[in-house]
Each structure stands twice: as structure tokens, then as C-alpha cells.
Amino acid sequence: MGRRGAERPVGTVTRGTTNPNRLRRMDRWIAAVHGSALRRTADPYGPVAVDLGYGAAPWTAVELLERLRAACPDVSVVGIEIDPARVEAARPYERPGLVFARGGFEVPLPGGRRPMLIRAANVLRQYDEREVVPVWDRLRARLAPGGLLVEGTCDEIGRRHVWVAIGPEGPRTVTFAARLGSLGTPSDLAERLPKALIHRNVPGEPVHAFLLDMDRAWAAASPYAALGARQRWMRSVKEVAAGWPVVDGPHRWRQGEVTVRWEALAPGGGRKGT
């Protein structure tokens, strides 16, 4: 993205690792859960979504446009990278509704526009845990009314993914998503916790208690494995939802997801029982 005057982009260059389809689980969740909010934008030019830190190749931004347009046909996407060489390499992939620009956490959009969505995947893992909330605050301040920041981490081919959904008012939910056929236990997702939570997967912290409860429910649901991993997962989530504030339902569980209120998993708070 171009600079505002002499302002330097805020942030540091990431490793840039990316692969086609890596963020499909996050994208499909955004389209399904946030698609109606995108359509309610007050922007006269239509909603704009930002793929922040898309990496060394533009695949994730290209795919984000395609997936969001299934829910909101007039959405546009801006892929933002702090590395100018990555921006130049992405230029040939521009098309109507998709542009690439240099920038960082300041998210400067042309014409003073404000995004309805900022997706930051695998960006904050290299930062210190203490830096996460200030970055969230900076990014959510850039959102349009009704907008959403989605920040999280996934493995290299998108089999396991955990993300936090953050509105203008602050964090709302945490979503765990997996390719169920490759999942040994739900706690396998711990290695993909976002930076705000990954160091909190220890006894006494809510996220550790939640994953422990998921593993217990998964073990108890082992008879359902004969019906497939999806049925076992759905049974496990249903059991856990009796004691945790799960905000989604069977339709999302079938996709290998479960979404929990942020307050229940927040570091140092929420429910810590086992």
C-alpha cells in the first residue's frame, strides 16, 4: 500500500510462508458468519476487506476475494504487505476488485476508507505476547462500523487453524477448526493457537481447561468413530457445550469447527475449572 505522506509502514516483515488453500477454513467461516455484515456496509463504493500480511505470494488474497464474493458480490479486497518486493510481485494478479499495496498495521486505505474486514493470518506469531493487544487495538480502530478483525494461525496446508474474531469493541470469540480426518485429539490444535493464547496452554489457564475438556469428550465419543470423525467431533462439541459458552451450532460443527466466547478463554480469566 502507498504511504500517507512520509509515514513508514508499522510492523516487521514476516517469513512470508504461504500456500494455495491454506486459509480456506478461515475464509469460509468469515463468509458464512460475517457475510451479512459485509452486505450492510455504509461505504458507497461497497465493502472493502484487507488481507494483511499476505506473504511472499498473493494466493490468499486472490482466494479471499473469490470466497467473499460468494456471500457479498460487490466486496473488494486489498492485499497489504510491508515488503515492497512482495507487493511488486503481486501486481500481475490485480483485477477488478483486487489490488495490492504496501503498508502495515496502520492499514492506510485510499480515500480514507475503512475496511469491513481485516484478516491477519500467521502475522503475529513472530511478535511478543505483550505486543498482541496493542496491535489488535490499532487494527480494530481502523474498522468500519460493524467491521471485524480476524487474527489467527494455521499450519502450512490449512488442516488446523485457530482464530480470534475481534469487533470494534474488542475480542468476541475464538474458533477452533480442523480437517477432522487428520485430527488425533482436539488438543492437537494447541500448536496453532494464536499468539494471545499459545503460551497460556498450561494448567490453571482457561484455554488449557477447554482443550482438556474437549479431549475428554472426544475420548468418551469414541464409539461414534465408527460413523466417521465428523460424527465423533459433533458429539464431542455437544458435550462440551453443556459447560462452555459455545456460540455456534451443528451446522458449523459439521465443518470441523467450534466457536467459544472470548471471555471464557481469555488469559488469566474466564473459566479455569477442569
mmCIF file with all atom_site columns, N, CA, C and O in Angstrom, residues 12 105 123-136 194-200:
data_model
loop_
_atom_site.group_PDB
_atom_site.id
_atom_site.type_symbol
_atom_site.label_atom_id
_atom_site.label_alt_id
_atom_site.label_comp_id
_atom_site.label_asym_id
_atom_site.label_entity_id
_atom_site.label_seq_id
_atom_site.pdbx_PDB_ins_code
_atom_site.Cartn_x
_atom_site.Cartn_y
_atom_site.Cartn_z
_atom_site.occupancy
_atom_site.B_iso_or_equiv
_atom_site.pdbx_formal_charge
_atom_site.auth_seq_id
_atom_site.auth_comp_id
_atom_site.auth_asym_id
_atom_site.auth_atom_id
_atom_site.pdbx_PDB_model_num
ATOM 1  N N  . THR A 1 12  ? 6.857  -5.448  11.137 1.00 0.00 ? 12  THR A N  1
ATOM 2  C CA . THR A 1 12  ? 8.071  -6.049  10.603 1.00 0.00 ? 12  THR A CA 1
ATOM 3  C C  . THR A 1 12  ? 7.711  -7.100  9.567  1.00 0.00 ? 12  THR A C  1
ATOM 4  O O  . THR A 1 12  ? 6.604  -7.652  9.567  1.00 0.00 ? 12  THR A O  1
ATOM 5  N N  . PHE A 1 105 ? 0.457  -2.232  10.031 1.00 0.00 ? 105 PHE A N  1
ATOM 6  C CA . PHE A 1 105 ? -0.650 -2.194  10.980 1.00 0.00 ? 105 PHE A CA 1
ATOM 7  C C  . PHE A 1 105 ? -1.427 -0.884  10.944 1.00 0.00 ? 105 PHE A C  1
ATOM 8  O O  . PHE A 1 105 ? -2.517 -0.798  11.521 1.00 0.00 ? 105 PHE A O  1
ATOM 9  N N  . VAL A 1 123 ? 0.449  -13.723 11.131 1.00 0.00 ? 123 VAL A N  1
ATOM 10 C CA . VAL A 1 123 ? 1.215  -12.477 11.151 1.00 0.00 ? 123 VAL A CA 1
ATOM 11 C C  . VAL A 1 123 ? 1.844  -12.226 12.514 1.00 0.00 ? 123 VAL A C  1
ATOM 12 O O  . VAL A 1 123 ? 3.006  -11.829 12.620 1.00 0.00 ? 123 VAL A O  1
ATOM 13 N N  . LEU A 1 124 ? 1.089  -12.454 13.594 1.00 0.00 ? 124 LEU A N  1
ATOM 14 C CA . LEU A 1 124 ? 1.549  -12.062 14.920 1.00 0.00 ? 124 LEU A CA 1
ATOM 15 C C  . LEU A 1 124 ? 2.365  -13.126 15.639 1.00 0.00 ? 124 LEU A C  1
ATOM 16 O O  . LEU A 1 124 ? 2.849  -12.878 16.746 1.00 0.00 ? 124 LEU A O  1
ATOM 17 N N  . ARG A 1 125 ? 2.548  -14.291 15.050 1.00 0.00 ? 125 ARG A N  1
ATOM 18 C CA . ARG A 1 125 ? 3.296  -15.343 15.734 1.00 0.00 ? 125 ARG A CA 1
ATOM 19 C C  . ARG A 1 125 ? 4.727  -14.918 16.050 1.00 0.00 ? 125 ARG A C  1
ATOM 20 O O  . ARG A 1 125 ? 5.338  -15.397 16.999 1.00 0.00 ? 125 ARG A O  1
ATOM 21 N N  . GLN A 1 126 ? 5.300  -14.038 15.253 1.00 0.00 ? 126 GLN A N  1
ATOM 22 C CA . GLN A 1 126 ? 6.687  -13.631 15.467 1.00 0.00 ? 126 GLN A CA 1
ATOM 23 C C  . GLN A 1 126 ? 6.819  -12.503 16.493 1.00 0.00 ? 126 GLN A C  1
ATOM 24 O O  . GLN A 1 126 ? 7.931  -12.136 16.865 1.00 0.00 ? 126 GLN A O  1
ATOM 25 N N  . TYR A 1 127 ? 5.695  -11.981 16.965 1.00 0.00 ? 127 TYR A N  1
ATOM 26 C CA . TYR A 1 127 ? 5.716  -10.878 17.925 1.00 0.00 ? 127 TYR A CA 1
ATOM 27 C C  . TYR A 1 127 ? 5.675  -11.413 19.356 1.00 0.00 ? 127 TYR A C  1
ATOM 28 O O  . TYR A 1 127 ? 5.287  -12.548 19.619 1.00 0.00 ? 127 TYR A O  1
ATOM 29 N N  . ASP A 1 128 ? 6.054  -10.559 20.297 1.00 0.00 ? 128 ASP A N  1
ATOM 30 C CA . ASP A 1 128 ? 5.946  -10.887 21.706 1.00 0.00 ? 128 ASP A CA 1
ATOM 31 C C  . ASP A 1 128 ? 4.485  -10.854 22.129 1.00 0.00 ? 128 ASP A C  1
ATOM 32 O O  . ASP A 1 128 ? 3.696  -10.064 21.601 1.00 0.00 ? 128 ASP A O  1
ATOM 33 N N  . GLU A 1 129 ? 4.124  -11.710 23.076 1.00 0.00 ? 129 GLU A N  1
ATOM 34 C CA . GLU A 1 129 ? 2.734  -11.753 23.542 1.00 0.00 ? 129 GLU A CA 1
ATOM 35 C C  . GLU A 1 129 ? 2.245  -10.383 24.011 1.00 0.00 ? 129 GLU A C  1
ATOM 36 O O  . GLU A 1 129 ? 1.086  -10.026 23.812 1.00 0.00 ? 129 GLU A O  1
ATOM 37 N N  . ARG A 1 130 ? 3.132  -9.602  24.623 1.00 0.00 ? 130 ARG A N  1
ATOM 38 C CA . ARG A 1 130 ? 2.739  -8.275  25.123 1.00 0.00 ? 130 ARG A CA 1
ATOM 39 C C  . ARG A 1 130 ? 2.367  -7.313  24.015 1.00 0.00 ? 130 ARG A C  1
ATOM 40 O O  . ARG A 1 130 ? 1.706  -6.303  24.270 1.00 0.00 ? 130 ARG A O  1
ATOM 41 N N  . GLU A 1 131 ? 2.789  -7.603  22.798 1.00 0.00 ? 131 GLU A N  1
ATOM 42 C CA . GLU A 1 131 ? 2.504  -6.710  21.673 1.00 0.00 ? 131 GLU A CA 1
ATOM 43 C C  . GLU A 1 131 ? 1.157  -6.994  21.028 1.00 0.00 ? 131 GLU A C  1
ATOM 44 O O  . GLU A 1 131 ? 0.678  -6.193  20.218 1.00 0.00 ? 131 GLU A O  1
ATOM 45 N N  . VAL A 1 132 ? 0.550  -8.124  21.349 1.00 0.00 ? 132 VAL A N  1
ATOM 46 C CA . VAL A 1 132 ? -0.639 -8.549  20.624 1.00 0.00 ? 132 VAL A CA 1
ATOM 47 C C  . VAL A 1 132 ? -1.812 -7.603  20.842 1.00 0.00 ? 132 VAL A C  1
ATOM 48 O O  . VAL A 1 132 ? -2.430 -7.123  19.880 1.00 0.00 ? 132 VAL A O  1
ATOM 49 N N  . VAL A 1 133 ? -2.159 -7.325  22.087 1.00 0.00 ? 133 VAL A N  1
ATOM 50 C CA . VAL A 1 133 ? -3.329 -6.480  22.343 1.00 0.00 ? 133 VAL A CA 1
ATOM 51 C C  . VAL A 1 133 ? -3.155 -5.077  21.765 1.00 0.00 ? 133 VAL A C  1
ATOM 52 O O  . VAL A 1 133 ? -4.100 -4.548  21.155 1.00 0.00 ? 133 VAL A O  1
ATOM 53 N N  . PRO A 1 134 ? -1.980 -4.420  21.894 1.00 0.00 ? 134 PRO A N  1
ATOM 54 C CA . PRO A 1 134 ? -1.819 -3.128  21.225 1.00 0.00 ? 134 PRO A CA 1
ATOM 55 C C  . PRO A 1 134 ? -2.021 -3.194  19.708 1.00 0.00 ? 134 PRO A C  1
ATOM 56 O O  . PRO A 1 134 ? -2.589 -2.272  19.107 1.00 0.00 ? 134 PRO A O  1
ATOM 57 N N  . VAL A 1 135 ? -1.568 -4.292  19.083 1.00 0.00 ? 135 VAL A N  1
ATOM 58 C CA . VAL A 1 135 ? -1.807 -4.437  17.641 1.00 0.00 ? 135 VAL A CA 1
ATOM 59 C C  . VAL A 1 135 ? -3.296 -4.620  17.370 1.00 0.00 ? 135 VAL A C  1
ATOM 60 O O  . VAL A 1 135 ? -3.857 -3.997  16.455 1.00 0.00 ? 135 VAL A O  1
ATOM 61 N N  . TRP A 1 136 ? -3.953 -5.469  18.147 1.00 0.00 ? 136 TRP A N  1
ATOM 62 C CA . TRP A 1 136 ? -5.405 -5.612  17.998 1.00 0.00 ? 136 TRP A CA 1
ATOM 63 C C  . TRP A 1 136 ? -6.089 -4.258  18.106 1.00 0.00 ? 136 TRP A C  1
ATOM 64 O O  . TRP A 1 136 ? -6.974 -3.936  17.303 1.00 0.00 ? 136 TRP A O  1
ATOM 65 N N  . PRO A 1 194 ? -3.394 -18.859 18.461 1.00 0.00 ? 194 PRO A N  1
ATOM 66 C CA . PRO A 1 194 ? -2.801 -17.560 18.141 1.00 0.00 ? 194 PRO A CA 1
ATOM 67 C C  . PRO A 1 194 ? -1.910 -17.078 19.270 1.00 0.00 ? 194 PRO A C  1
ATOM 68 O O  . PRO A 1 194 ? -1.938 -17.600 20.388 1.00 0.00 ? 194 PRO A O  1
ATOM 69 N N  . LYS A 1 195 ? -1.111 -16.069 18.972 1.00 0.00 ? 195 LYS A N  1
ATOM 70 C CA . LYS A 1 195 ? -0.096 -15.623 19.918 1.00 0.00 ? 195 LYS A CA 1
ATOM 71 C C  . LYS A 1 195 ? -0.687 -15.240 21.273 1.00 0.00 ? 195 LYS A C  1
ATOM 72 O O  . LYS A 1 195 ? -0.052 -15.458 22.319 1.00 0.00 ? 195 LYS A O  1
ATOM 73 N N  . ALA A 1 196 ? -1.887 -14.696 21.290 1.00 0.00 ? 196 ALA A N  1
ATOM 74 C CA . ALA A 1 196 ? -2.505 -14.278 22.546 1.00 0.00 ? 196 ALA A CA 1
ATOM 75 C C  . ALA A 1 196 ? -2.771 -15.443 23.482 1.00 0.00 ? 196 ALA A C  1
ATOM 76 O O  . ALA A 1 196 ? -2.940 -15.257 24.691 1.00 0.00 ? 196 ALA A O  1
ATOM 77 N N  . LEU A 1 197 ? -2.816 -16.684 22.932 1.00 0.00 ? 197 LEU A N  1
ATOM 78 C CA . LEU A 1 197 ? -3.193 -17.843 23.728 1.00 0.00 ? 197 LEU A CA 1
ATOM 79 C C  . LEU A 1 197 ? -2.150 -18.952 23.776 1.00 0.00 ? 197 LEU A C  1
ATOM 80 O O  . LEU A 1 197 ? -2.225 -19.811 24.661 1.00 0.00 ? 197 LEU A O  1
ATOM 81 N N  . ILE A 1 198 ? -1.207 -18.964 22.863 1.00 0.00 ? 198 ILE A N  1
ATOM 82 C CA . ILE A 1 198 ? -0.356 -20.148 22.736 1.00 0.00 ? 198 ILE A CA 1
ATOM 83 C C  . ILE A 1 198 ? 0.504  -20.381 23.970 1.00 0.00 ? 198 ILE A C  1
ATOM 84 O O  . ILE A 1 198 ? 0.788  -21.531 24.331 1.00 0.00 ? 198 ILE A O  1
ATOM 85 N N  . HIS A 1 199 ? 0.899  -19.335 24.656 1.00 0.00 ? 199 HIS A N  1
ATOM 86 C CA . HIS A 1 199 ? 1.693  -19.526 25.866 1.00 0.00 ? 199 HIS A CA 1
ATOM 87 C C  . HIS A 1 199 ? 0.814  -19.754 27.094 1.00 0.00 ? 199 HIS A C  1
ATOM 88 O O  . HIS A 1 199 ? 1.335  -19.926 28.207 1.00 0.00 ? 199 HIS A O  1
ATOM 89 N N  . ARG A 1 200 ? -0.484 -19.758 26.899 1.00 0.00 ? 200 ARG A N  1
ATOM 90 C CA . ARG A 1 200 ? -1.433 -19.941 28.003 1.00 0.00 ? 200 ARG A CA 1
ATOM 91 C C  . ARG A 1 200 ? -1.995 -21.352 28.074 1.00 0.00 ? 200 ARG A C  1
ATOM 92 O O  . ARG A 1 200 ? -2.870 -21.625 28.900 1.00 0.00 ? 200 ARG A O  1
#
